Short mmCIF file of C-alpha atoms and ligand atoms in Angstrom, two decimals:
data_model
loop_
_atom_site.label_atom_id
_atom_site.label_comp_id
_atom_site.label_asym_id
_atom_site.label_seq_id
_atom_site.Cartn_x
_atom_site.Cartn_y
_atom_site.Cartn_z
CA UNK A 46 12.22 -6.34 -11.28
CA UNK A 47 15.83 -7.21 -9.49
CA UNK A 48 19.28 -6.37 -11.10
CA UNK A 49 21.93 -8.44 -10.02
CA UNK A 50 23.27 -7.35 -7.03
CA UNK A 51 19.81 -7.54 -5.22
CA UNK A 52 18.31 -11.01 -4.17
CA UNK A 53 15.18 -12.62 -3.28
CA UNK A 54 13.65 -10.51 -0.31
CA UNK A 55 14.32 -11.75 3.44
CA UNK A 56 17.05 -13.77 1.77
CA UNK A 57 20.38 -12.14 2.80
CA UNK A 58 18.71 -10.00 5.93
CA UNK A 59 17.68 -13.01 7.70
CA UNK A 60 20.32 -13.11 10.38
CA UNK A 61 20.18 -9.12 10.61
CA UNK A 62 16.31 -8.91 10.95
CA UNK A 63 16.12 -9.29 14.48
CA UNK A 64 18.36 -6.06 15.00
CA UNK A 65 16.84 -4.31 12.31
CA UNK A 66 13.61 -5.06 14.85
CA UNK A 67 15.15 -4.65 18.12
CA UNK A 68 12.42 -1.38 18.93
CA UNK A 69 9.60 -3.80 17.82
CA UNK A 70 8.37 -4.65 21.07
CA UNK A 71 6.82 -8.31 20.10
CA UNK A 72 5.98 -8.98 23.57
CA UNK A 73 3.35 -6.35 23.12
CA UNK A 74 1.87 -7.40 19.89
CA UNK A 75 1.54 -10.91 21.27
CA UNK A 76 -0.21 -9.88 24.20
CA UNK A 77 -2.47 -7.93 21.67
CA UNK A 78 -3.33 -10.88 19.40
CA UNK A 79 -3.98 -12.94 22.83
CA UNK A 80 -6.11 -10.69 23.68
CA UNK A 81 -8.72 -10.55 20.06
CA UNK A 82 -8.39 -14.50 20.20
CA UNK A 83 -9.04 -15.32 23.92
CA UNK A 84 -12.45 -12.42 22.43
CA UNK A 85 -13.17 -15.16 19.96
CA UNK A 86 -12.82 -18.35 23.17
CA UNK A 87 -9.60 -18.70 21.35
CA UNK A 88 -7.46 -19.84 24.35
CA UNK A 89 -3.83 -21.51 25.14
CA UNK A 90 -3.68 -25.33 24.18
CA UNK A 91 -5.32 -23.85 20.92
CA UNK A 92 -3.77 -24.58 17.84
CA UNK A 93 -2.29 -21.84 15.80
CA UNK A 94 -1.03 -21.03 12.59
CA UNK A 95 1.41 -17.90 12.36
CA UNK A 96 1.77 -17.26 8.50
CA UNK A 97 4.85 -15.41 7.16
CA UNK A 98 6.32 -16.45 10.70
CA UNK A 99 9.85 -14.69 9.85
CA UNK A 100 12.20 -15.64 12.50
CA UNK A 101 9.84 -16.85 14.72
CA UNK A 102 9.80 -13.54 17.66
CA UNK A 103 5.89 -13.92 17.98
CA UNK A 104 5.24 -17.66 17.20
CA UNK A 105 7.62 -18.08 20.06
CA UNK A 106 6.19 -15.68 22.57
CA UNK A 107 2.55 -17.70 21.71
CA UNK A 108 3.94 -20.88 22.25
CA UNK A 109 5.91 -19.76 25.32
CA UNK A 110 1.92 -19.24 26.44
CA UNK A 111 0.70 -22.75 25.68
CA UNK A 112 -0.78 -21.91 22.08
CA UNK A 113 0.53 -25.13 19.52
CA UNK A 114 2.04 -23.34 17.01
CA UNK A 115 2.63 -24.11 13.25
CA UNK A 116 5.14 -21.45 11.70
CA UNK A 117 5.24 -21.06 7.99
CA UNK A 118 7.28 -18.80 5.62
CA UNK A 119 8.84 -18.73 2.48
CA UNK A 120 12.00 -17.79 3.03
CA UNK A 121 14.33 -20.74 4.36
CA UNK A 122 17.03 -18.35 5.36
CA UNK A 123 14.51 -16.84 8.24
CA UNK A 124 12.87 -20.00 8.99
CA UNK A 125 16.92 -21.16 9.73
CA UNK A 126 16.58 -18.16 12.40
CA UNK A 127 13.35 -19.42 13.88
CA UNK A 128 14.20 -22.84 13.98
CA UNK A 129 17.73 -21.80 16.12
CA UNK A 130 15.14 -19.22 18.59
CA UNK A 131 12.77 -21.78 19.73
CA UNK A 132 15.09 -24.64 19.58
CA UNK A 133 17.44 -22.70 22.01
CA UNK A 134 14.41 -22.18 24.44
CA UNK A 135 13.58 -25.40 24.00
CA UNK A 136 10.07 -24.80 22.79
CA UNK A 137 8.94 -27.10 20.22
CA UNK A 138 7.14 -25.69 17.09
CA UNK A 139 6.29 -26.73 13.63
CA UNK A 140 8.19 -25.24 11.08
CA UNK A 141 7.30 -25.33 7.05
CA UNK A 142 8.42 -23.54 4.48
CA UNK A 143 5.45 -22.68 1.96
CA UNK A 144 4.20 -19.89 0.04
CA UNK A 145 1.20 -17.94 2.11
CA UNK A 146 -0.94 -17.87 -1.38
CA UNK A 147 -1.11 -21.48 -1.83
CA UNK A 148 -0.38 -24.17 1.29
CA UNK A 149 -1.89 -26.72 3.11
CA UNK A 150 -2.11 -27.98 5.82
CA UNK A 151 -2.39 -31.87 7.32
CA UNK A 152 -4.66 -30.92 10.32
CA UNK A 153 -6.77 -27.26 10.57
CA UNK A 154 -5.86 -25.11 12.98
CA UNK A 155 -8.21 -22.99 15.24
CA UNK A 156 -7.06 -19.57 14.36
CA UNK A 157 -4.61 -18.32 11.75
CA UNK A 158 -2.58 -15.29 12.30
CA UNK A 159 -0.02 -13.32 9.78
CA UNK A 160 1.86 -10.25 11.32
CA UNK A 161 3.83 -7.03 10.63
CA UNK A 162 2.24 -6.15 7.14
CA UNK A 163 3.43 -9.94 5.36
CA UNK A 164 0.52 -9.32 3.88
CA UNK A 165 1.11 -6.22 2.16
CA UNK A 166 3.50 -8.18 0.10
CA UNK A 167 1.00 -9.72 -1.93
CA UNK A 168 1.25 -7.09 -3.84
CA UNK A 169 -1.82 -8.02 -6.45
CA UNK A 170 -5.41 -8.74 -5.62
CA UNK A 171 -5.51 -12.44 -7.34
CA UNK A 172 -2.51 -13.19 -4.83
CA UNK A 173 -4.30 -11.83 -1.38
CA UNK A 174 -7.47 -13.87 -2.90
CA UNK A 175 -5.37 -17.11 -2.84
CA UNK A 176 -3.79 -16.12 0.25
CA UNK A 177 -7.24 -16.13 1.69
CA UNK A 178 -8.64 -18.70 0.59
CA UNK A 179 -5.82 -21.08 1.56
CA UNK A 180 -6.06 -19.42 5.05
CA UNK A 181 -10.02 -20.39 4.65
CA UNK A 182 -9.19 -24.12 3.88
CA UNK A 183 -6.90 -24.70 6.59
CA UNK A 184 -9.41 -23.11 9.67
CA UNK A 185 -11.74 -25.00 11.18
CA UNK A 186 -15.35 -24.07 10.78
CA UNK A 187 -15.77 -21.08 12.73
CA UNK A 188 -11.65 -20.68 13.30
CA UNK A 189 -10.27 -17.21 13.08
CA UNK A 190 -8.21 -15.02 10.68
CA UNK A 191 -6.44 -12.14 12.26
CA UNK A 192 -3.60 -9.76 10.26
CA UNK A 193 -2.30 -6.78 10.64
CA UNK A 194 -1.65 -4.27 7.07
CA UNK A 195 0.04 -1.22 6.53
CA UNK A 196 -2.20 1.51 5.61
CA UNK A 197 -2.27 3.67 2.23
CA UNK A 198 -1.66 6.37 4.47
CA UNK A 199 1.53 4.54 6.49
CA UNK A 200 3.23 3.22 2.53
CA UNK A 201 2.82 6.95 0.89
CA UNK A 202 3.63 9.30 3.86
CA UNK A 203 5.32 7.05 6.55
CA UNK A 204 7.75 4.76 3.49
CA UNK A 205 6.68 7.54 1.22
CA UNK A 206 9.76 9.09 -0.86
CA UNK A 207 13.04 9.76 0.90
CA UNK A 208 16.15 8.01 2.51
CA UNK A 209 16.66 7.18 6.30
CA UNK A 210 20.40 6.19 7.48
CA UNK A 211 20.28 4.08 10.54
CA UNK A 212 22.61 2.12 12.68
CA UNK A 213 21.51 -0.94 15.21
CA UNK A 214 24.46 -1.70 17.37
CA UNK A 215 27.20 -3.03 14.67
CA UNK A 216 24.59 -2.84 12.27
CA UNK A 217 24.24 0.37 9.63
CA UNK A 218 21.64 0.86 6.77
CA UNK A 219 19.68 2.77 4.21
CA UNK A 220 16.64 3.01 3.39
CA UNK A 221 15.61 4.45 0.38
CA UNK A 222 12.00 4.52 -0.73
CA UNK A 223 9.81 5.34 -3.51
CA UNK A 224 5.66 5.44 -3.38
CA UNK A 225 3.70 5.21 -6.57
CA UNK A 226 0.40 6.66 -6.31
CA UNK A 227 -0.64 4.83 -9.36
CA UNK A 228 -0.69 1.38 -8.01
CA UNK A 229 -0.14 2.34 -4.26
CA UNK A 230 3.26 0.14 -3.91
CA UNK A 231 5.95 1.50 -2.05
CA UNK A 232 9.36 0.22 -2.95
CA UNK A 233 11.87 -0.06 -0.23
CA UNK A 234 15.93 -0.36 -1.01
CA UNK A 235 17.60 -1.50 1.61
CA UNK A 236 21.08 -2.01 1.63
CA UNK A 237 22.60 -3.50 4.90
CA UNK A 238 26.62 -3.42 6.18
CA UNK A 239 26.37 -5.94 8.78
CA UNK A 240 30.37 -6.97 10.13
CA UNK A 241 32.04 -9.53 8.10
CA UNK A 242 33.53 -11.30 11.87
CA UNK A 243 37.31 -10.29 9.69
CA UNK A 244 37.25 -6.21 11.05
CA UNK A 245 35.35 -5.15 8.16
CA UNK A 246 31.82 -4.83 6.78
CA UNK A 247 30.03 -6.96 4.41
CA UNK A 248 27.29 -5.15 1.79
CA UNK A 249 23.91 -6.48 1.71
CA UNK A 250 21.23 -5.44 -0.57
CA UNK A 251 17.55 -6.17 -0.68
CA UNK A 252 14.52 -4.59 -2.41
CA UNK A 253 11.20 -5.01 -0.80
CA UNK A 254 7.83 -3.79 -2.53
CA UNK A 255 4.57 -3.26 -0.15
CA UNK A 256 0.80 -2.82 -2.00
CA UNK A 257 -1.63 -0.70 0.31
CA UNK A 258 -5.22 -1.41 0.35
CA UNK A 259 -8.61 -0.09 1.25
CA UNK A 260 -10.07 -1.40 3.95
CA UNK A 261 -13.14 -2.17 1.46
CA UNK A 262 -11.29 -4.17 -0.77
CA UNK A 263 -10.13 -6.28 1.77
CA UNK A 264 -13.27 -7.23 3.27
CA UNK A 265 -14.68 -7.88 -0.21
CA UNK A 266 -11.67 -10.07 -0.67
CA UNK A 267 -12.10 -11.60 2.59
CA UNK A 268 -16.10 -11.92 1.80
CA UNK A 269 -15.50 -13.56 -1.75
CA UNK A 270 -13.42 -16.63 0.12
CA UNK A 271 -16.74 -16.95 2.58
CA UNK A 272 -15.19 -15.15 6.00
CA UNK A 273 -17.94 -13.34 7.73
CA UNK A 274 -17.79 -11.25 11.18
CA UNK A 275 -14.90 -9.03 9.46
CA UNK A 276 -13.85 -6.48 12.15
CA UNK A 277 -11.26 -3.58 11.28
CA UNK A 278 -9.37 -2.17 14.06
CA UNK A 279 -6.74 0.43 15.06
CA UNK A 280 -3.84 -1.49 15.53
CA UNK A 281 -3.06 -1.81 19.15
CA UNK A 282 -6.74 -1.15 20.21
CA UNK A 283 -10.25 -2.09 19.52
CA UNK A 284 -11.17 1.17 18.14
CA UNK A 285 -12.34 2.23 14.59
CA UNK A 286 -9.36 2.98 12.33
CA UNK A 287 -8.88 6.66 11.62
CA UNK A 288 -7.80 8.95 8.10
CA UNK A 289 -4.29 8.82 9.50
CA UNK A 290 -3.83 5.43 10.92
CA UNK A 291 -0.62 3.40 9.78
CA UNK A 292 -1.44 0.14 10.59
CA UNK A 293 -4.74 -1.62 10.81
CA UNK A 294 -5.84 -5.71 12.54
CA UNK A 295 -8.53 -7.02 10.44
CA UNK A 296 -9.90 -10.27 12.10
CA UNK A 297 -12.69 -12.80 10.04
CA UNK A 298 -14.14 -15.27 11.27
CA UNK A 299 -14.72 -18.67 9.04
C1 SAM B 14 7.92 -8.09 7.59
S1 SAM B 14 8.36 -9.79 7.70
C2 SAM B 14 7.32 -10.27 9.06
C3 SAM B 14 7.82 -11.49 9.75
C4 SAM B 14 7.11 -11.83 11.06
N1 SAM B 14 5.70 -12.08 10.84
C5 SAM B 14 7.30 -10.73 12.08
O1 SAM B 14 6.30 -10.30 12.66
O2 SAM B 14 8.44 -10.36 12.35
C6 SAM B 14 7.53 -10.46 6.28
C7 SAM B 14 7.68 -11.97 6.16
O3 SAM B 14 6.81 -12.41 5.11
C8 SAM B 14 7.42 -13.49 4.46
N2 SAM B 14 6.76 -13.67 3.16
C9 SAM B 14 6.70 -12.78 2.13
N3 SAM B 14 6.00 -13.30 1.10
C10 SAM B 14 5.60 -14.53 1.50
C11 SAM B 14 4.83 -15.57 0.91
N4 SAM B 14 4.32 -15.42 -0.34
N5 SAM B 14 4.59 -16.69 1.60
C12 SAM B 14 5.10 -16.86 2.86
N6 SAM B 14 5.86 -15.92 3.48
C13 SAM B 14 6.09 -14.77 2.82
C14 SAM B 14 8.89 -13.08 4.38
O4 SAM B 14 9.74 -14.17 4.11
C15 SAM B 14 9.08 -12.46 5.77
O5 SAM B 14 9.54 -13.42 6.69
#
């Protein structure tokens, strides 16, 4: 699927991603998933597991509010990021590198969270299936699953089919994506110039490939690796998801 000038994704963007996110406002999203797990008596002092942890923004901000938090990702390069952020705050975490659709884990953990559409990179249905039923192993009984997912709606019309030029600071990119309807992936080529520390610019080029999914499908999915309690809301809110909503929170409870 990758020519030779593209690499593994989250490989080379790792110490760019945090500008590339600088309008996320993380602070915001952790308040948010505070908020559905102190709902489920899911309170600081809890132990938590944020999957796909990238660099670490949110597992940080939870652990800054007493959660325990175990941060796993596959990609060493933005584990290397996360590992730097919390150590430099002094705020001790446990890092692992591991693959969301098959882990384990030594001790469960009372709630498992995975944010900003990691899982929409499991890109086949077998793959979110093992994804969820690792996430089912390592919760204790009654423990909670909470994710977030890019709509249908957000990968064909939001990524959809175009090119964005954008520039962060020092920081310039493109974004060129392609939908296709048939399988509902959206294919995003990024190509980063990020400044070399010499006064010039140093190319860097990732391709990144999102699946959408019906809400449905998911909570069959979610059913088939025995979750019950499967809520579906409006990210951001507690509310029903609408025709035009990018991004939905599904929570399930074990
Ligand atoms: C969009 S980033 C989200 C990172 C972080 N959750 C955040 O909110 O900023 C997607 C993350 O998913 C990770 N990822 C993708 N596939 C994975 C897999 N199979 N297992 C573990 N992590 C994976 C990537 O390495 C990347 O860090």
């Amino acid at each position: 699927m990758t020519s030779s000038d593209e690499v593994r994704p989250y490989s080379n963007i790792a110490p760019v991603y945090d500008i590339l996110m600088e309008e996320v406002d993380y602070g915001a999203w952790a308040d948010y998933v505070a908020e559905i797990l102190s709902k489920h008596g899911i309170v600081p002092r809890a132990r938590l597991l944020d999957l796909a942890c990238g660099t670490g923004t949110a597992t940080t901000l939870l652990a800054e509010t007493g959660f325990s938090l175990v941060g796993l990702d596959l990609s060493d390069e933005m584990l290397a990021v996360a590992r730097a952020k919390a150590g430099s705050r002094k705020i001790a975490i446990d890092w692992r590198q591991g693959d969301m659709r098959r882990f384990e884990l030594d001790e469960p953990v009372d709630a498992a969270i995975c944010l900003f559409d990691s899982v929409n990179y499991l890109t086949e249905e077998p793959e979110l299936m093992d994804c969820f039923n690792s996430v089912r192993k390592s919760l204790r009984p009654g423990g909670l699953f909470l994710f977030d997912m890019n709509t249908i709606h957000a990968l064909s019309q939001n990524w959809g089919n175009g090119t964005k030029v954008r520039q962060d600071g020092e920081v310039h990119s493109i974004w060129r994506s392609c939908y296709q309807p048939c399988d509902r992936t959206a294919r995003m080529d990024l190509t980063v110039f990020r400044p070399d520390g010499n006064g010039g610019y140093r190319k860097l080029r990732e391709v990144h490939v999102e699946r959408g999914y019906e809400s449905g499908e998911v909570e069959d999915l979610l059913r088939q690796a025995d979750f019950g309690e499967i809520e579906t809301y409006k990210h951001g809110t507690f509310s029903r998801p609408e025709a035009d909503t990018a991004r939905i929170m599904i929570t399930a409870k074990a």
